[in-house]
Tab-separated table of C-alpha atoms in Angstrom:
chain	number	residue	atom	x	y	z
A	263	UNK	CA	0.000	0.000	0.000
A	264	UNK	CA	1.143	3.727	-0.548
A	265	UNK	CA	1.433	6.396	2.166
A	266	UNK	CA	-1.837	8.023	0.849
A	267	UNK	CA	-3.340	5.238	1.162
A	268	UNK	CA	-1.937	4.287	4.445
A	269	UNK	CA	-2.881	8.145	5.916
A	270	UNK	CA	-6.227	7.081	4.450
A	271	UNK	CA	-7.065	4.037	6.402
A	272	UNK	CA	-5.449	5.403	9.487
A	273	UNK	CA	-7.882	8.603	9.005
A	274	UNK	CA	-11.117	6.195	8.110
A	275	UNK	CA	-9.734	4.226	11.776
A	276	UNK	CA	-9.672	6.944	13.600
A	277	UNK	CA	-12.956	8.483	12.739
A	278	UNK	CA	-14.326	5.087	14.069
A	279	UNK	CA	-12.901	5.444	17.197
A	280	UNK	CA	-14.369	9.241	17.443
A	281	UNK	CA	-18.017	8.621	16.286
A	282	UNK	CA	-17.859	4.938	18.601
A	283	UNK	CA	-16.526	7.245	21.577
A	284	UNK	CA	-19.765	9.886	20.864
A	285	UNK	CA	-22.175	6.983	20.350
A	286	UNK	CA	-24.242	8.292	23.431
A	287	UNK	CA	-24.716	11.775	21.752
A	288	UNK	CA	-25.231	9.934	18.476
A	289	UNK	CA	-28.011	7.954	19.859
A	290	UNK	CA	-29.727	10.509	21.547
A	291	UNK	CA	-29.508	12.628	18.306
A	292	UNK	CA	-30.998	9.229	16.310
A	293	UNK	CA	-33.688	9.522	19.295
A	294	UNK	CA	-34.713	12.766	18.212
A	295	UNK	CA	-34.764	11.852	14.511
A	296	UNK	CA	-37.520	9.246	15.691
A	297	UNK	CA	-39.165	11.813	17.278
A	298	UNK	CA	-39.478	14.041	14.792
A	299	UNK	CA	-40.387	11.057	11.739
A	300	UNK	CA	-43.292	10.388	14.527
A	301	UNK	CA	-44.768	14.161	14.175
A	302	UNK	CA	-43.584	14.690	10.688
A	303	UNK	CA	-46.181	11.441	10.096
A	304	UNK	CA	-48.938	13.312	11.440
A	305	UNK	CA	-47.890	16.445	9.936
A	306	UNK	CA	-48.532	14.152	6.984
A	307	UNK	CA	-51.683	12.891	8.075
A	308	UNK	CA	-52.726	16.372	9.219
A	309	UNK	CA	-52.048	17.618	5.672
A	310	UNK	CA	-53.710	15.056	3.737
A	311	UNK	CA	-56.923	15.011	5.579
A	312	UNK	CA	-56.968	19.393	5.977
A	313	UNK	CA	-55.205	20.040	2.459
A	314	UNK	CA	-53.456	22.911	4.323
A	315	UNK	CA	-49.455	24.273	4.387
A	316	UNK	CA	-47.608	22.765	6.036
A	317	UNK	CA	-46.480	25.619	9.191
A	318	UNK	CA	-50.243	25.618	9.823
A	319	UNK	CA	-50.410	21.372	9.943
A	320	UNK	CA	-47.229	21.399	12.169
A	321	UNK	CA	-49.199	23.917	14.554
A	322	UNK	CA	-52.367	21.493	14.250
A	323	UNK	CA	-50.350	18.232	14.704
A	324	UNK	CA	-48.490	19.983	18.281
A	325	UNK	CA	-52.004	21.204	19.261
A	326	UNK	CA	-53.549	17.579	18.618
A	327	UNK	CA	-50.617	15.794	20.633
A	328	UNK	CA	-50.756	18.229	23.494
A	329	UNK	CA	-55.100	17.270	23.704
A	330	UNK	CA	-54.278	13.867	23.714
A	331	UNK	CA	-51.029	14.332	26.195
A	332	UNK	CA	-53.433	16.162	28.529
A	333	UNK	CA	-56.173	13.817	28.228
A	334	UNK	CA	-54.854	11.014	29.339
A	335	UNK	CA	-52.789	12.893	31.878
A	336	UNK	CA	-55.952	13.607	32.860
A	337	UNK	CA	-57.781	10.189	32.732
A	338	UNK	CA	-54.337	8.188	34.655
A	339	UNK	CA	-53.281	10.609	37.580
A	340	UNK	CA	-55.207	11.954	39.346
A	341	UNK	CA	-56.926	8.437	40.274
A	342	UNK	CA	-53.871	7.773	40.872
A	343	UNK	CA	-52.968	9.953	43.664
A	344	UNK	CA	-56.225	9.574	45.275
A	345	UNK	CA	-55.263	5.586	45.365
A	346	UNK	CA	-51.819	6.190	46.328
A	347	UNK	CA	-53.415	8.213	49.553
A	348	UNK	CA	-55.603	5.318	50.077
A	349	UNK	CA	-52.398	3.414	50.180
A	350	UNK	CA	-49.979	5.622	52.285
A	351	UNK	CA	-52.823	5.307	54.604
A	352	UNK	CA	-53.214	1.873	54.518
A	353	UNK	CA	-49.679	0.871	54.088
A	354	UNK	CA	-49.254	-0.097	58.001
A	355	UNK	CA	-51.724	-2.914	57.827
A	356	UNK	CA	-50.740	-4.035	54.402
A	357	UNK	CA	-47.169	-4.623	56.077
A	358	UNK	CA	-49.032	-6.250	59.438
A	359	UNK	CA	-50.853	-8.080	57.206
A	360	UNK	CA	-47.701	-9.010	54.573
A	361	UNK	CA	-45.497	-9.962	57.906
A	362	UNK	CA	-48.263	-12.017	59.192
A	363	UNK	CA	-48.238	-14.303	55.842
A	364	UNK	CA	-44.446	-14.581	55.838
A	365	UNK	CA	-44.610	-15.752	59.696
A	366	UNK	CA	-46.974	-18.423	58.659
A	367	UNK	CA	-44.732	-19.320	55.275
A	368	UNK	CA	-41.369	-20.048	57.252
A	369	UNK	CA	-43.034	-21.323	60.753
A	370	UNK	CA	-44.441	-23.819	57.853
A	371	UNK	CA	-41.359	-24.580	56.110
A	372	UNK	CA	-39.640	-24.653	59.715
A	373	UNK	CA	-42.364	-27.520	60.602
A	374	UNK	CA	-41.632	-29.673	57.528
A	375	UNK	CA	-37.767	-29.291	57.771
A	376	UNK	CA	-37.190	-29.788	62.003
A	377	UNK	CA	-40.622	-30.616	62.813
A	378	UNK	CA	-41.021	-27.618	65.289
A	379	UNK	CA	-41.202	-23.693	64.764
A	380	UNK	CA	-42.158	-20.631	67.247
A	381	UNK	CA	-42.885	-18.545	63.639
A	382	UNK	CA	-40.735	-15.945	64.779
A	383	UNK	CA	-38.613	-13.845	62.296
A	384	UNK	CA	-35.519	-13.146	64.679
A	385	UNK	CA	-33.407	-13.554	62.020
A	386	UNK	CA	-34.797	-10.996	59.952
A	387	UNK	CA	-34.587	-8.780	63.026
A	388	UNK	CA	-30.672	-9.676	63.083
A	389	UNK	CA	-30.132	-8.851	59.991
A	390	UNK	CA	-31.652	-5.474	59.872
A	391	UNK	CA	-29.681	-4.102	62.934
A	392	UNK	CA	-26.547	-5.761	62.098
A	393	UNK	CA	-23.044	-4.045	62.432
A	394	UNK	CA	-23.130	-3.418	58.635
A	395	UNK	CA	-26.617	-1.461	58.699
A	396	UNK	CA	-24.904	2.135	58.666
A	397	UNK	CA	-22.387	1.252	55.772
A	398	UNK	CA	-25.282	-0.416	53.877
A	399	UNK	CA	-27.613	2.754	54.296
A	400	UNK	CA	-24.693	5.333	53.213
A	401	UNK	CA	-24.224	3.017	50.357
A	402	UNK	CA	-28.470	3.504	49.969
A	403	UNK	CA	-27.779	7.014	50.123
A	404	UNK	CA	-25.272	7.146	47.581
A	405	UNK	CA	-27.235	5.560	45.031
A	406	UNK	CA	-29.908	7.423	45.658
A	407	UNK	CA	-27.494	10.690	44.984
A	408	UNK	CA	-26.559	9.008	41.927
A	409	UNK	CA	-29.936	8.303	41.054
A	410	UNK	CA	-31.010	11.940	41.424
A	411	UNK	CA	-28.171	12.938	39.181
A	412	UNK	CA	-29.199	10.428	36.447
A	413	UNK	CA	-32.769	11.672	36.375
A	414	UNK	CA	-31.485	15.459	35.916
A	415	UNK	CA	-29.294	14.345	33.112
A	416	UNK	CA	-31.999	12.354	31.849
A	417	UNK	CA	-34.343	15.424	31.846
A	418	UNK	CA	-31.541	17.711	30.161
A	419	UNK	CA	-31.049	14.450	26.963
A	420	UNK	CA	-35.376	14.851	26.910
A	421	UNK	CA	-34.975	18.647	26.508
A	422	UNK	CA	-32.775	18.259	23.843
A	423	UNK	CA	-34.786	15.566	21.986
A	424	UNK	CA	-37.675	17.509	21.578
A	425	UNK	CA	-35.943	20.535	20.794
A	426	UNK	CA	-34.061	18.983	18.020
A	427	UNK	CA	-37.475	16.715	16.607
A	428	UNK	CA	-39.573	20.143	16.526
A	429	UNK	CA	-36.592	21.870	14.584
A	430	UNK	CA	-36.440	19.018	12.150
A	431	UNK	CA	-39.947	18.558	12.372
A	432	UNK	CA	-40.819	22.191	11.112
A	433	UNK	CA	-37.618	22.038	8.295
A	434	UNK	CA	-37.131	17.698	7.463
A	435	UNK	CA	-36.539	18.568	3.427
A	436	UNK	CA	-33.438	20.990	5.042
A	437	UNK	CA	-32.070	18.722	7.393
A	438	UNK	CA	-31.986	15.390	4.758
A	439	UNK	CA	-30.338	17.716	2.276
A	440	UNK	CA	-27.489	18.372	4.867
A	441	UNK	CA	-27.102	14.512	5.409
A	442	UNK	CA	-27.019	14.028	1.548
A	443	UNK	CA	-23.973	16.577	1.383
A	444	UNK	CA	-21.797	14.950	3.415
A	445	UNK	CA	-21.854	11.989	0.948
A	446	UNK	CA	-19.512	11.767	-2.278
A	447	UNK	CA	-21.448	13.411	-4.847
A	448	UNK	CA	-21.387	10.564	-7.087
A	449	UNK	CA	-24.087	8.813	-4.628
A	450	UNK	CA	-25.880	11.517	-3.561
A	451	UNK	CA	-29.071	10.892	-5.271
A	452	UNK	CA	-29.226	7.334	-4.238
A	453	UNK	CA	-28.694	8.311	-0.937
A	454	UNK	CA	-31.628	10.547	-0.574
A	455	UNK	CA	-33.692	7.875	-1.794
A	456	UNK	CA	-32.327	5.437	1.145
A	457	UNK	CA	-33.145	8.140	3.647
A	458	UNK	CA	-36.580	8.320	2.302
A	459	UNK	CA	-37.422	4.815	2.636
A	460	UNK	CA	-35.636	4.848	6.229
A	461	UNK	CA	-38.485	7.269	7.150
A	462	UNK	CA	-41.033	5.080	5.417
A	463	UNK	CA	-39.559	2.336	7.300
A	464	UNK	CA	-39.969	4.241	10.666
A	465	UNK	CA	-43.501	5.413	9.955
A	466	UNK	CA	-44.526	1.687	9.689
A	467	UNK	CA	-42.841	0.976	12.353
A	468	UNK	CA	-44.222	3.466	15.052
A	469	UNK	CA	-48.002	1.855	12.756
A	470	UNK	CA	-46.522	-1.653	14.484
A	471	UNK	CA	-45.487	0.097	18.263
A	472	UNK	CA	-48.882	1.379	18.267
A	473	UNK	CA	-50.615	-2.035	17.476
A	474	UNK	CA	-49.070	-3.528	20.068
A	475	UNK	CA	-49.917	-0.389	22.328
A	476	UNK	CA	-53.283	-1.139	22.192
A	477	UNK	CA	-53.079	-5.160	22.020
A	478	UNK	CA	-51.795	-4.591	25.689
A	479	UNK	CA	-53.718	-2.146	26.805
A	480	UNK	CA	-56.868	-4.272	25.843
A	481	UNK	CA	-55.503	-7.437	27.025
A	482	UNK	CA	-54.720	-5.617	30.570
A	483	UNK	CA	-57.832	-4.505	30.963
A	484	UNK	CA	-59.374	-7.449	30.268
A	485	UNK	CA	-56.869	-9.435	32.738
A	486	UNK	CA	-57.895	-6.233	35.538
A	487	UNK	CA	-61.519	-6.335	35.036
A	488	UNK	CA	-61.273	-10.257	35.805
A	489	UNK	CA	-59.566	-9.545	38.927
A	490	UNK	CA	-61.856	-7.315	40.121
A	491	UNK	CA	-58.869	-4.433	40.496
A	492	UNK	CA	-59.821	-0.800	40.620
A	493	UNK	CA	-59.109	1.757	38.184
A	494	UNK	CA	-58.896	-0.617	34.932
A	495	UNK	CA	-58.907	1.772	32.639
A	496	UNK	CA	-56.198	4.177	33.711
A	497	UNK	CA	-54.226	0.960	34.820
A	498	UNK	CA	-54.647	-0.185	31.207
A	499	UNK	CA	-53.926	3.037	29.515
A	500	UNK	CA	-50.596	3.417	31.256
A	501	UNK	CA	-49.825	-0.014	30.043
A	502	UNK	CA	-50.621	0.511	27.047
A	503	UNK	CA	-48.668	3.663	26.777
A	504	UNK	CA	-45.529	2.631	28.702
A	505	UNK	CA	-45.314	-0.464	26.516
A	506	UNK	CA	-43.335	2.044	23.789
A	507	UNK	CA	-40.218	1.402	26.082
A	508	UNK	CA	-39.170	-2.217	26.486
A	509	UNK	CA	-38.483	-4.151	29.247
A	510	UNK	CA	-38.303	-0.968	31.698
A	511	UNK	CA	-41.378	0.338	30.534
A	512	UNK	CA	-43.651	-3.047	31.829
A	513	UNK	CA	-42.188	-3.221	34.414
A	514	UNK	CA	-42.892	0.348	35.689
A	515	UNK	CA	-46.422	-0.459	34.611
A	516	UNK	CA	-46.574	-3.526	37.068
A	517	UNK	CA	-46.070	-1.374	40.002
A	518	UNK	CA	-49.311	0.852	40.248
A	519	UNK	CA	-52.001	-1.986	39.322
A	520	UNK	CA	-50.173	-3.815	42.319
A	521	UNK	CA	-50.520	-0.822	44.299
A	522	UNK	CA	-54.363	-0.749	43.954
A	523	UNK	CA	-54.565	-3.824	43.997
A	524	UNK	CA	-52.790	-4.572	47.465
A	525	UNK	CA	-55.358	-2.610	49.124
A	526	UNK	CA	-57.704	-5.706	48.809
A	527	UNK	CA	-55.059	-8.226	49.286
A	528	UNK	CA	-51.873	-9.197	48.790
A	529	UNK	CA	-52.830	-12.325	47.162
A	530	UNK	CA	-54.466	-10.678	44.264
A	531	UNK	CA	-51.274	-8.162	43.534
A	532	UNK	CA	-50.046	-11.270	43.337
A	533	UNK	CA	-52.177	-12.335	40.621
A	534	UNK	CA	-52.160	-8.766	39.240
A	535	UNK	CA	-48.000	-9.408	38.997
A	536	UNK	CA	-48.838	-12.762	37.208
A	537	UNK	CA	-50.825	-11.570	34.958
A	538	UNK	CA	-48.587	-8.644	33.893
A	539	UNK	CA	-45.701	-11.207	33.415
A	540	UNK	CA	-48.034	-13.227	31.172
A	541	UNK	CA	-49.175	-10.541	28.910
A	542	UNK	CA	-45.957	-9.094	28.925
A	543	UNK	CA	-44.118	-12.209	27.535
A	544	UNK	CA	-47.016	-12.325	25.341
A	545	UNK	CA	-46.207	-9.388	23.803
A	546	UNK	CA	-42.423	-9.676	23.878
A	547	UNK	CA	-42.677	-12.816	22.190
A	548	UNK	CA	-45.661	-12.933	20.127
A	549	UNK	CA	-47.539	-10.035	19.294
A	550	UNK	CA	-44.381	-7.636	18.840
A	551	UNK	CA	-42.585	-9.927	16.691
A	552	UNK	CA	-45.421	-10.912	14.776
A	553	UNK	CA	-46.296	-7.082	13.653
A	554	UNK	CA	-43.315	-6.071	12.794
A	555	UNK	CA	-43.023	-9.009	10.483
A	556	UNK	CA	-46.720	-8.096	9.010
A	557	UNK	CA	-45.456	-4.601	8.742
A	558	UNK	CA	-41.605	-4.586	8.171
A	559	UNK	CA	-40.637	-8.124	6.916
A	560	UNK	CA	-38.392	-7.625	10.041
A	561	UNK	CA	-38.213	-11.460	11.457
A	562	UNK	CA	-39.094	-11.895	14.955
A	563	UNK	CA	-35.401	-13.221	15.909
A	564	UNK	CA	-34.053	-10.411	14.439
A	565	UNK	CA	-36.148	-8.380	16.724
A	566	UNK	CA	-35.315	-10.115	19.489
A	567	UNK	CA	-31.444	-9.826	18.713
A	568	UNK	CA	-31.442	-6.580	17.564
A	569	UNK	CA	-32.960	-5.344	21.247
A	570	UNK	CA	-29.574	-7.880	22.911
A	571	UNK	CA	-26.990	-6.562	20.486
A	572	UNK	CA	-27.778	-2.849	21.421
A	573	UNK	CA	-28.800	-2.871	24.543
A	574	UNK	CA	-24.946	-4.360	24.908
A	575	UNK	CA	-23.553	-1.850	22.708
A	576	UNK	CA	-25.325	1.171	24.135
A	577	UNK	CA	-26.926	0.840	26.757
A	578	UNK	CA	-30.414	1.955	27.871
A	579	UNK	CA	-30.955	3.797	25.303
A	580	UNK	CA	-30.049	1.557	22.835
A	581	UNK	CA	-32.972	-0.929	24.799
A	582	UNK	CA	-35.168	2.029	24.109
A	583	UNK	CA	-34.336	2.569	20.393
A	584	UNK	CA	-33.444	-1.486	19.414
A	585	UNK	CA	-36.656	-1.530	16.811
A	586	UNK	CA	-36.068	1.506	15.115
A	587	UNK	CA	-32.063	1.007	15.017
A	588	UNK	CA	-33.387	-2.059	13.359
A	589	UNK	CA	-35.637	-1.001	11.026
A	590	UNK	CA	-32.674	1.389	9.621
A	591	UNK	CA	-30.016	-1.044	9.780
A	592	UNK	CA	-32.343	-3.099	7.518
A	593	UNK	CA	-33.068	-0.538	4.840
A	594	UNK	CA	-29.682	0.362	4.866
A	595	UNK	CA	-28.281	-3.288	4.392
A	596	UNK	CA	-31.189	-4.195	2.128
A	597	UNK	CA	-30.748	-0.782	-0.265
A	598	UNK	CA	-26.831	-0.313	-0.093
A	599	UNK	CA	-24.736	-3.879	0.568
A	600	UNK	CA	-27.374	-6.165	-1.278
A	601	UNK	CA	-28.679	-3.707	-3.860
A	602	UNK	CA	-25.776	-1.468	-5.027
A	603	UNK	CA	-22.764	-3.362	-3.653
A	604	UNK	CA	-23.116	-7.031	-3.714
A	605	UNK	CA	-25.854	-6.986	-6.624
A	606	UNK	CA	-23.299	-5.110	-8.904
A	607	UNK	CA	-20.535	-7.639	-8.366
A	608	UNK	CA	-19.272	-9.747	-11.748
A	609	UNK	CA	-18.631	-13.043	-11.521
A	610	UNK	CA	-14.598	-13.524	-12.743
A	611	UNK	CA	-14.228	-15.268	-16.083
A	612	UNK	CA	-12.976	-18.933	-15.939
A	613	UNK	CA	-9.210	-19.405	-15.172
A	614	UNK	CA	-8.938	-15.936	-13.981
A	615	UNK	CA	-8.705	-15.579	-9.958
């Protein structure tokens, strides 16, 4: 190889390193891009149903999300806080009544194992008031410090999102054009046309996120209203709606049917926890996959390893954005190796290598 070539891989190796090192500002820029492909769809939709400009749909579209955002708003907290009262106030004998089960669990097991048991939990009481209770609650605290700080820089990368989306959002031919120019201009024209199905791609994808939005929300309430737990509706609209983030998001939706539901009983958060599990694996495994195939062609292992492989890669945030990482990665691979790389190739003549 030849020095200019040389400088040249060692320049195309080091602006690897810098764009891998800035992958967290990369990915929360790629968030916003999702964003704003989300309200540049129903600027879309706005425009094709109104026939108006398009300044005048972007100020309809913000307008419409903001109704819905305070809507349900409206519709999921405040029962909310009126049930969490119920609960603070009620949390005592919930605990009296959670200890009281436990007791009876190990003086059982005790029975079975030594054949005798007074049911008391003195080794729970041990362990609380051990000599490593302070360093374990100043480790508590630290988290907790570091948990605080998290959520402020979380709030600060949200800021930013939506900032960026609603500048894209009101400017997206703009924006694409600057991407196109940093390419050779040789493949500039088939570039914009991979960008443009990448946002096609996305639009059918948040189609498929909010398909299985409302396959959970309906199978939640259905599971809640079953059970006989309060509030089913704003339990199963929060479900619904945090089922856009995976993993993370279920799980946060677990926590206030159980809530309402352990002011009846414990054993039916129980079941409420059960059920969640069940519809959430159903989900995960079934009804995700399976719509993103019948929108995307993206194959349900795929979907499945793509939310492993970035989660690993970038943490978080790459949990949150696995699907639409996906869906790019697949245009991309599908419109630029296959297509105009590999497709192109010429098979050697015979006897040449």
């Amino acid at each position: 190889m030849r020095f200019g070539q040389w400088l040249g891989l060692l320049a195309l190796a080091a602006s690897l390193l810098l764009l891998w090192s800035l992958r967290q500002s990369l990915m929360t820029l790629f968030a916003a891009v999702v964003l704003a492909m989300a309200l540049c769809t129903l600027v879309g939709w706005v425009r094709q149903r109104l026939g108006c400009g398009r300044p005048l749909a972007v100020l309809l579209s913000l307008g419409l999300v903001s109704v819905v955002a305070a809507i349900l708003a409206t519709a999921v907290i405040p029962p909310f806080i009126d049930q969490f009262a119920e609960l603070v106030a009620k949390l005592p004998a919930a605990a009296a009544t959670l200890l009281s089960l436990m007791r009876g669990w190990i003086a059982g097991a005790s029975q079975m194992l030594y054949g005798r048991s007074d049911g008391s939990l003195d080794w729970l009481r041990e362990g609380l008031f051990s000599s490593g209770t302070t360093e374990n609650l100043r480790g508590g605290a630290l988290q907790l410090l570091g948990l605080a700080g998290g959520i402020g820089s979380g709030l600060v990368q949200l800021l930013f999102v939506v900032a960026v989306a609603l500048m894209i959002t009101v400017q997206p031919v703009a924006y694409r054009e600057i991407a196109v120019l940093l390419i050779p201009s040789f493949y500039r024209r088939r570039f914009r046309r991979v960008l443009i199905h990448c946002g096609e791609a996305l639009s059918a994808w948040m189609g498929g996120v909010l398909i299985s939005s409302l396959c959970v929300g309906v199978l939640a309430a259905i599971g809640l209203s079953l059970l006989d737990v309060k509030l089913v509706a704003a339990n199963a609209v929060l479900a619904g709606l945090l089922n856009i983030i995976p993993n993370i998001g279920p799980t946060l939706s677990t926590i206030f049917p159980m809530s309402v539901a352990l002011l009846d009983s414990p054993l039916k958060a129980l079941a409420v926890l059960l059920l969640y599990v069940g519809v959430q694996n159903l989900e995960s495994y079934l009804i995700t996959p399976s719509v993103m195939q019948h929108q995307l062609d993206l194959l349900p292992g795929l979907t499945l390893t793509a939310q492993l492989l970035f989660t690993v890669l970038f943490g978080p945030l790459g949990l949150l954005l696995a699907l639409p990482l996906a869906v790019c990665l697949q245009v991309i691979v599908r419109e630029v190796l296959i297509h105009d790389v590999l497709d192109g190739w010429k098979r050697p003549p015979l006897g040449r290598a």
